[in-house]
Amino acid sequence: MKNNMKFLAMLLLSALSLNSCDSSERNGSSETVTAVEEEEATVKAPEFNADSAYYFIERQVAFGPRVPNTAEHYKTGEWLIETLRSYGAEVQVQSFQMRAFDGKMLNLRNIIASINPNATKRVMLAAHWDTRPFADKDDENQNKPIDGANDGGSGVGVLLEIARVIQATEQKPGIGVDIVLFDGEDYGQPDESEYPYQNDTWCLGSQYWSKNKHVANYKPQYGILLDMVGAENAKFAREGTSMQYARNIVDKVWRAGNKIGYSDYFKYVNAPAITDDHYYVNTVAGIRMIDIIEYNMADPDDYFGPYHHRHTDTMDIISKNTLKAVGQTVLHVLYNE
Ligand code: AHN
Ligand code: ZN
């Protein structure tokens, strides 16, 4: 598909340059040729519907906080499985238990939805679907769970919309897509904790999945993690772990976002490395994965922004424009593979 488009573009350009006789015109047209030739021919992806993505976040928040070992968490998991199946994906559920930093044994489920499961060339998309059991960065009600509209809801909302729109569109991407929803990402040990410091308390679902992939020898071309991709005016910087392990994927995604009009979101700014699900996917599973995650450029001391792990992480901070920027960019990347 990509090559056909390129061929068409070249034909069109040679026709253009043949038509010009006058030398000034010829110069003009040859400039056009150079400019267009340098630009890669692209496939137009279907329209990502931000209203639909927003609705998917509302639905998750309406279940209540998605804290492991609660009924709200369980019911949300059932709804995610059912919704992904309804979009024609082949869904596998990975159930497991892991012990949290506070000694609790957590019942967790990673949900893996494969689109075009027989394609050998694949891209993996991921987000975490659980939410934090406490609001340790808030000044009030620190022991109460947060809504997690942005932290938990937004990445999943964008991925459900990607699954929906691929199913609803006749033209499919030329690759297989695996949507992996990780559980237990946000049960990490707080900075000020009554328990002795422990390693690797975040990202329990991706740690488990990286050691127990849903398919033996699973090897997608690369992965894209979405985390906190819904806040109004969010900025996405080139995060350090992504740059270290998958720099060319960062370049690919940022180029796509900037090309299709989202330069206000995909910033050519470097941000410090963080431990998020992509860290374990890169270092344990050996799959190159980047993280599209909000970076607070206004106050880098509070890396993830003023709503992070606070009770202000509600639907009120979610912006359809941000969802659109991220969702359309990821779709563009998928349709141009
Ligand atoms: C750190 O806090 C270093 N990593 C966790 C990233 C995260 C938390 N994403 C969502 N919540
Ligand atoms: Zn979090």
CSV table of C-alpha atoms and ligand atoms in Angstrom, one decimal:
chain,number,residue,atom,x,y,z
A,1,MET,CA,0.0,0.0,0.0
A,2,LYS,CA,2.7,2.4,1.0
A,3,ASN,CA,4.7,1.7,-2.1
A,4,ASN,CA,1.7,2.1,-4.4
A,5,MET,CA,1.0,5.5,-2.9
A,6,LYS,CA,4.6,6.5,-3.4
A,7,PHE,CA,4.5,5.4,-7.0
A,8,LEU,CA,1.3,7.4,-7.6
A,9,ALA,CA,2.8,10.5,-6.0
A,10,MET,CA,5.9,10.2,-8.3
A,11,LEU,CA,3.7,9.8,-11.4
A,12,LEU,CA,1.8,12.9,-10.4
A,13,LEU,CA,5.0,14.8,-9.9
A,14,SER,CA,6.5,13.8,-13.2
A,15,ALA,CA,3.3,14.9,-15.0
A,16,LEU,CA,3.5,18.2,-13.2
A,17,SER,CA,7.1,18.9,-14.2
A,18,LEU,CA,6.5,17.9,-17.9
A,19,ASN,CA,3.8,20.5,-18.2
A,20,SER,CA,6.1,23.5,-17.4
A,21,CYS,CA,7.8,25.2,-20.3
A,22,ASP,CA,8.7,28.7,-19.1
A,23,SER,CA,11.9,28.5,-17.0
A,24,SER,CA,10.5,30.4,-14.0
A,25,GLU,CA,7.6,28.0,-13.9
A,26,ARG,CA,10.0,25.1,-14.3
A,27,ASN,CA,12.0,26.3,-11.3
A,28,GLY,CA,8.8,26.7,-9.3
A,29,SER,CA,7.6,23.2,-10.1
A,30,SER,CA,11.0,21.6,-9.5
A,31,GLU,CA,11.0,23.1,-6.1
A,32,THR,CA,7.6,21.6,-5.5
A,33,VAL,CA,8.9,18.2,-6.7
A,34,THR,CA,11.8,18.3,-4.2
A,35,ALA,CA,9.6,19.3,-1.3
A,36,VAL,CA,7.0,16.7,-2.0
A,37,GLU,CA,9.5,13.9,-2.8
A,38,GLU,CA,11.3,14.4,0.5
A,39,GLU,CA,8.0,13.9,2.3
A,40,GLU,CA,7.1,10.3,2.7
A,41,ALA,CA,3.9,9.2,1.0
A,42,THR,CA,1.4,8.2,3.6
A,43,VAL,CA,-1.7,6.2,4.0
A,44,LYS,CA,-4.6,8.1,5.5
A,45,ALA,CA,-5.8,6.4,8.7
A,46,PRO,CA,-9.6,6.3,9.6
A,47,GLU,CA,-10.9,9.0,11.9
A,48,PHE,CA,-10.2,8.4,15.6
A,49,ASN,CA,-13.4,9.5,17.4
A,50,ALA,CA,-12.5,11.4,20.5
A,51,ASP,CA,-16.2,11.4,21.8
A,52,SER,CA,-16.1,7.7,21.7
A,53,ALA,CA,-12.8,7.5,23.6
A,54,TYR,CA,-14.1,10.0,26.1
A,55,TYR,CA,-17.2,7.8,26.7
A,56,PHE,CA,-14.9,4.8,27.2
A,57,ILE,CA,-13.2,6.7,30.0
A,58,GLU,CA,-16.5,7.7,31.5
A,59,ARG,CA,-17.6,4.1,31.6
A,60,GLN,CA,-14.5,3.0,33.4
A,61,VAL,CA,-14.8,5.8,36.0
A,62,ALA,CA,-18.5,5.0,36.5
A,63,PHE,CA,-17.5,1.5,37.8
A,64,GLY,CA,-15.6,3.3,40.6
A,65,PRO,CA,-11.9,3.1,41.4
A,66,ARG,CA,-10.4,0.0,39.7
A,67,VAL,CA,-8.4,-1.1,42.7
A,68,PRO,CA,-7.3,-4.8,42.7
A,69,ASN,CA,-9.3,-7.1,45.0
A,70,THR,CA,-12.4,-5.0,44.8
A,71,ALA,CA,-15.7,-5.7,43.0
A,72,GLU,CA,-15.3,-2.5,41.0
A,73,HIS,CA,-12.0,-3.7,39.6
A,74,TYR,CA,-13.4,-7.2,38.8
A,75,LYS,CA,-16.5,-5.8,37.0
A,76,THR,CA,-14.4,-3.4,35.0
A,77,GLY,CA,-12.3,-6.3,33.9
A,78,GLU,CA,-15.4,-8.2,32.7
A,79,TRP,CA,-16.6,-5.1,30.8
A,80,LEU,CA,-13.2,-4.7,29.1
A,81,ILE,CA,-13.1,-8.3,28.0
A,82,GLU,CA,-16.6,-8.2,26.7
A,83,THR,CA,-16.1,-4.8,24.9
A,84,LEU,CA,-12.9,-5.9,23.2
A,85,ARG,CA,-14.6,-9.2,22.1
A,86,SER,CA,-17.5,-7.2,20.7
A,87,TYR,CA,-15.0,-5.4,18.4
A,88,GLY,CA,-14.0,-8.8,16.9
A,89,ALA,CA,-10.7,-9.1,18.7
A,90,GLU,CA,-9.4,-12.5,20.0
A,91,VAL,CA,-9.2,-11.9,23.7
A,92,GLN,CA,-7.0,-13.8,26.1
A,93,VAL,CA,-7.1,-13.3,29.9
A,94,GLN,CA,-4.1,-13.9,32.0
A,95,SER,CA,-5.1,-14.4,35.6
A,96,PHE,CA,-2.4,-14.5,38.3
A,97,GLN,CA,-1.6,-13.4,41.9
A,98,MET,CA,1.2,-11.2,43.0
A,99,ARG,CA,2.1,-9.9,46.5
A,100,ALA,CA,2.0,-6.1,46.9
A,101,PHE,CA,4.5,-4.1,49.0
A,102,ASP,CA,2.0,-4.1,51.9
A,103,GLY,CA,1.9,-7.9,52.0
A,104,LYS,CA,-1.6,-8.2,50.4
A,105,MET,CA,-2.0,-10.9,47.8
A,106,LEU,CA,-3.5,-9.3,44.7
A,107,ASN,CA,-5.8,-11.0,42.2
A,108,LEU,CA,-4.8,-9.6,38.9
A,109,ARG,CA,-5.7,-10.0,35.2
A,110,ASN,CA,-3.8,-8.9,32.1
A,111,ILE,CA,-6.2,-8.6,29.2
A,112,ILE,CA,-4.8,-9.3,25.7
A,113,ALA,CA,-6.8,-8.5,22.6
A,114,SER,CA,-5.4,-9.5,19.2
A,115,ILE,CA,-6.6,-7.9,16.0
A,116,ASN,CA,-5.8,-9.9,12.9
A,117,PRO,CA,-4.3,-12.6,15.0
A,118,ASN,CA,-2.7,-14.6,12.1
A,119,ALA,CA,-0.5,-11.8,10.8
A,120,THR,CA,3.1,-12.4,11.6
A,121,LYS,CA,4.2,-8.7,11.5
A,122,ARG,CA,2.7,-7.2,14.6
A,123,VAL,CA,2.6,-4.0,16.8
A,124,MET,CA,1.8,-4.1,20.5
A,125,LEU,CA,-0.2,-1.3,22.2
A,126,ALA,CA,-0.4,-1.2,25.9
A,127,ALA,CA,-1.9,0.7,28.9
A,128,HIS,CA,-2.7,-0.2,32.5
A,129,TRP,CA,-6.3,-0.6,33.5
A,130,ASP,CA,-6.0,-0.6,37.3
A,131,THR,CA,-6.1,2.5,39.4
A,132,ARG,CA,-4.1,3.6,42.5
A,133,PRO,CA,-5.6,2.5,45.8
A,134,PHE,CA,-4.5,5.8,47.5
A,135,ALA,CA,-4.0,9.5,46.8
A,136,ASP,CA,-0.6,9.7,48.4
A,137,LYS,CA,0.3,13.0,46.7
A,138,ASP,CA,-2.9,14.7,47.8
A,139,ASP,CA,-3.2,16.9,51.0
A,140,GLU,CA,-6.5,15.3,51.9
A,141,ASN,CA,-8.0,11.8,52.0
A,142,GLN,CA,-4.7,10.2,51.2
A,143,ASN,CA,-6.1,6.8,52.0
A,144,LYS,CA,-9.0,7.0,49.7
A,145,PRO,CA,-8.7,5.6,46.1
A,146,ILE,CA,-8.7,8.0,43.2
A,147,ASP,CA,-11.0,8.0,40.1
A,148,GLY,CA,-8.0,7.6,37.9
A,149,ALA,CA,-9.7,9.1,34.8
A,150,ASN,CA,-6.3,10.1,33.4
A,151,ASP,CA,-4.1,7.6,35.3
A,152,GLY,CA,-5.7,4.3,34.3
A,153,GLY,CA,-8.7,5.4,32.3
A,154,SER,CA,-7.2,7.5,29.5
A,155,GLY,CA,-4.8,4.9,28.0
A,156,VAL,CA,-7.5,2.2,28.0
A,157,GLY,CA,-10.1,4.6,26.5
A,158,VAL,CA,-7.8,5.4,23.6
A,159,LEU,CA,-7.0,1.8,23.0
A,160,LEU,CA,-10.7,0.7,23.0
A,161,GLU,CA,-11.4,3.4,20.5
A,162,ILE,CA,-8.6,2.1,18.3
A,163,ALA,CA,-10.0,-1.4,18.5
A,164,ARG,CA,-13.5,0.0,17.6
A,165,VAL,CA,-12.4,2.1,14.7
A,166,ILE,CA,-10.3,-0.7,13.1
A,167,GLN,CA,-13.3,-3.0,13.3
A,168,ALA,CA,-15.7,-0.4,11.9
A,169,THR,CA,-13.5,0.5,9.0
A,170,GLU,CA,-13.2,-1.6,5.8
A,171,GLN,CA,-9.6,-0.8,5.3
A,172,LYS,CA,-7.4,-2.5,7.9
A,173,PRO,CA,-3.8,-1.9,8.8
A,174,GLY,CA,-1.3,-4.1,7.1
A,175,ILE,CA,-0.1,-5.6,10.4
A,176,GLY,CA,-1.6,-7.4,13.3
A,177,VAL,CA,-2.2,-5.4,16.5
A,178,ASP,CA,-2.2,-6.6,20.0
A,179,ILE,CA,-3.8,-4.5,22.7
A,180,VAL,CA,-2.4,-5.5,26.1
A,181,LEU,CA,-4.1,-4.1,29.2
A,182,PHE,CA,-1.8,-4.5,32.2
A,183,ASP,CA,-3.2,-4.9,35.7
A,184,GLY,CA,-1.5,-3.9,38.9
A,185,GLU,CA,0.6,-1.1,37.6
A,186,ASP,CA,-0.3,1.5,40.2
A,187,TYR,CA,0.0,-0.5,43.4
A,188,GLY,CA,3.6,0.8,43.9
A,189,GLN,CA,5.0,1.6,47.3
A,190,PRO,CA,4.5,5.3,48.2
A,191,ASP,CA,7.5,7.5,48.7
A,192,GLU,CA,6.7,7.8,52.4
A,193,SER,CA,5.8,4.3,53.5
A,194,GLU,CA,5.6,2.5,56.8
A,195,TYR,CA,7.1,-0.5,55.2
A,196,PRO,CA,10.8,-1.0,54.4
A,197,TYR,CA,11.7,0.0,50.9
A,198,GLN,CA,11.2,-2.7,48.3
A,199,ASN,CA,12.3,-2.9,44.7
A,200,ASP,CA,9.9,-3.5,41.7
A,201,THR,CA,6.6,-2.8,43.5
A,202,TRP,CA,5.1,-0.9,40.5
A,203,CYS,CA,4.0,-2.5,37.2
A,204,LEU,CA,3.1,-5.9,38.6
A,205,GLY,CA,1.1,-6.9,35.5
A,206,SER,CA,3.8,-6.0,33.0
A,207,GLN,CA,6.4,-7.7,35.2
A,208,TYR,CA,4.3,-10.9,35.2
A,209,TRP,CA,3.5,-10.7,31.4
A,210,SER,CA,7.2,-10.0,30.5
A,211,LYS,CA,8.1,-13.4,32.1
A,212,ASN,CA,4.9,-15.2,30.9
A,213,LYS,CA,4.0,-13.8,27.5
A,214,HIS,CA,0.5,-14.8,26.2
A,215,VAL,CA,2.2,-16.5,23.1
A,216,ALA,CA,5.5,-18.3,23.3
A,217,ASN,CA,8.1,-16.5,21.2
A,218,TYR,CA,5.8,-13.5,20.9
A,219,LYS,CA,7.9,-10.9,19.0
A,220,PRO,CA,6.1,-7.8,17.7
A,221,GLN,CA,8.1,-5.2,15.8
A,222,TYR,CA,7.7,-2.8,18.7
A,223,GLY,CA,5.3,-1.5,21.3
A,224,ILE,CA,3.7,1.7,22.3
A,225,LEU,CA,2.5,2.3,25.9
A,226,LEU,CA,-0.1,4.9,26.6
A,227,ASP,CA,-0.1,6.3,30.2
A,228,MET,CA,-1.9,9.5,31.2
A,229,VAL,CA,-2.8,10.6,27.7
A,230,GLY,CA,-6.0,12.5,28.4
A,231,ALA,CA,-5.4,15.7,30.4
A,232,GLU,CA,-6.1,19.0,28.8
A,233,ASN,CA,-3.0,20.6,27.3
A,234,ALA,CA,-0.9,17.6,28.0
A,235,LYS,CA,2.7,17.6,26.7
A,236,PHE,CA,4.5,14.4,25.7
A,237,ALA,CA,8.3,14.5,25.9
A,238,ARG,CA,10.9,12.1,24.8
A,239,GLU,CA,11.1,10.0,27.9
A,240,GLY,CA,14.5,8.5,28.9
A,241,THR,CA,13.7,4.8,29.1
A,242,SER,CA,11.9,5.0,25.7
A,243,MET,CA,14.9,6.9,24.2
A,244,GLN,CA,17.4,4.4,25.6
A,245,TYR,CA,15.7,1.2,24.3
A,246,ALA,CA,13.6,2.3,21.3
A,247,ARG,CA,14.8,5.7,20.1
A,248,ASN,CA,13.7,5.1,16.5
A,249,ILE,CA,10.2,4.3,17.6
A,250,VAL,CA,10.1,7.6,19.5
A,251,ASP,CA,11.3,9.3,16.3
A,252,LYS,CA,8.6,7.5,14.2
A,253,VAL,CA,5.7,8.4,16.5
A,254,TRP,CA,6.8,12.0,17.2
A,255,ARG,CA,7.3,12.5,13.4
A,256,ALA,CA,3.8,11.1,12.8
A,257,GLY,CA,2.2,13.3,15.5
A,258,ASN,CA,4.0,16.5,14.2
A,259,LYS,CA,3.2,15.7,10.6
A,260,ILE,CA,-0.6,15.3,11.1
A,261,GLY,CA,-0.9,18.5,13.2
A,262,TYR,CA,-0.2,17.7,16.8
A,263,SER,CA,3.0,19.6,17.4
A,264,ASP,CA,1.4,21.2,20.5
A,265,TYR,CA,1.4,17.7,22.1
A,266,PHE,CA,4.4,15.8,20.8
A,267,LYS,CA,7.3,17.9,21.9
A,268,TYR,CA,10.9,17.6,20.9
A,269,VAL,CA,12.0,17.8,24.6
A,270,ASN,CA,13.9,15.2,26.6
A,271,ALA,CA,12.5,14.0,29.9
A,272,PRO,CA,14.2,11.9,32.6
A,273,ALA,CA,13.8,8.1,32.4
A,274,ILE,CA,11.0,6.6,34.4
A,275,THR,CA,10.0,3.1,35.5
A,276,ASP,CA,6.6,2.3,33.8
A,277,ASP,CA,5.3,-0.8,32.2
A,278,HIS,CA,7.6,-0.3,29.2
A,279,TYR,CA,10.6,-0.6,31.4
A,280,TYR,CA,9.9,-4.3,32.1
A,281,VAL,CA,8.7,-5.0,28.5
A,282,ASN,CA,12.1,-3.6,27.2
A,283,THR,CA,14.4,-5.2,29.8
A,284,VAL,CA,12.6,-8.5,30.6
A,285,ALA,CA,10.5,-9.3,27.6
A,286,GLY,CA,13.1,-7.9,25.1
A,287,ILE,CA,10.5,-6.0,23.1
A,288,ARG,CA,11.3,-2.4,22.2
A,289,MET,CA,8.5,-0.3,23.6
A,290,ILE,CA,8.1,3.5,24.1
A,291,ASP,CA,5.9,5.3,26.6
A,292,ILE,CA,3.7,8.2,25.6
A,293,ILE,CA,3.2,9.7,29.0
A,294,GLU,CA,2.4,13.3,30.1
A,295,TYR,CA,5.4,15.3,31.2
A,296,ASN,CA,4.8,18.4,33.2
A,297,MET,CA,7.0,20.9,31.3
A,298,ALA,CA,5.8,23.7,33.4
A,299,ASP,CA,7.1,22.1,36.6
A,300,PRO,CA,9.4,19.2,36.0
A,301,ASP,CA,9.8,18.7,39.7
A,302,ASP,CA,6.3,17.3,39.6
A,303,TYR,CA,7.0,15.1,36.6
A,304,PHE,CA,3.5,13.8,35.9
A,305,GLY,CA,1.5,16.9,36.5
A,306,PRO,CA,-0.7,18.4,39.2
A,307,TYR,CA,-3.5,15.7,39.1
A,308,HIS,CA,-1.1,12.8,39.5
A,309,HIS,CA,-2.1,10.5,42.4
A,310,ARG,CA,-4.4,13.2,43.7
A,311,HIS,CA,-8.2,13.3,43.9
A,312,THR,CA,-8.3,15.8,41.1
A,313,ASP,CA,-7.7,13.0,38.6
A,314,THR,CA,-11.3,13.0,37.5
A,315,MET,CA,-13.3,13.4,34.2
A,316,ASP,CA,-13.0,17.2,34.7
A,317,ILE,CA,-9.4,17.2,33.5
A,318,ILE,CA,-10.0,15.0,30.5
A,319,SER,CA,-9.8,16.7,27.1
A,320,LYS,CA,-11.1,15.3,23.9
A,321,ASN,CA,-8.5,17.3,22.0
A,322,THR,CA,-5.7,15.5,23.8
A,323,LEU,CA,-7.4,12.1,23.3
A,324,LYS,CA,-7.7,12.9,19.6
A,325,ALA,CA,-4.0,13.9,19.2
A,326,VAL,CA,-2.8,10.7,20.8
A,327,GLY,CA,-5.3,8.3,19.2
A,328,GLN,CA,-5.0,9.7,15.7
A,329,THR,CA,-1.2,9.7,15.9
A,330,VAL,CA,-1.1,6.0,17.0
A,331,LEU,CA,-3.7,5.1,14.3
A,332,HIS,CA,-1.6,6.9,11.7
A,333,VAL,CA,1.5,4.9,12.7
A,334,LEU,CA,-0.4,1.6,12.5
A,335,TYR,CA,-1.9,2.3,9.1
A,336,ASN,CA,1.6,3.3,7.8
A,337,GLU,CA,3.3,0.1,8.8
B,1,AHN,C1,7.0,6.1,38.9
B,1,AHN,O1,6.3,6.7,39.6
B,1,AHN,C2,8.5,6.3,38.9
B,1,AHN,N1,6.5,5.3,38.0
B,1,AHN,C3,5.1,5.0,37.9
B,1,AHN,C4,4.5,5.5,36.6
B,1,AHN,C5,3.1,5.6,36.8
B,1,AHN,C6,2.4,5.7,37.9
B,1,AHN,N2,2.2,5.6,35.8
B,1,AHN,C7,1.1,5.8,36.3
B,1,AHN,N3,1.1,5.8,37.6
B,2,ZN,ZN,-0.3,6.2,38.8
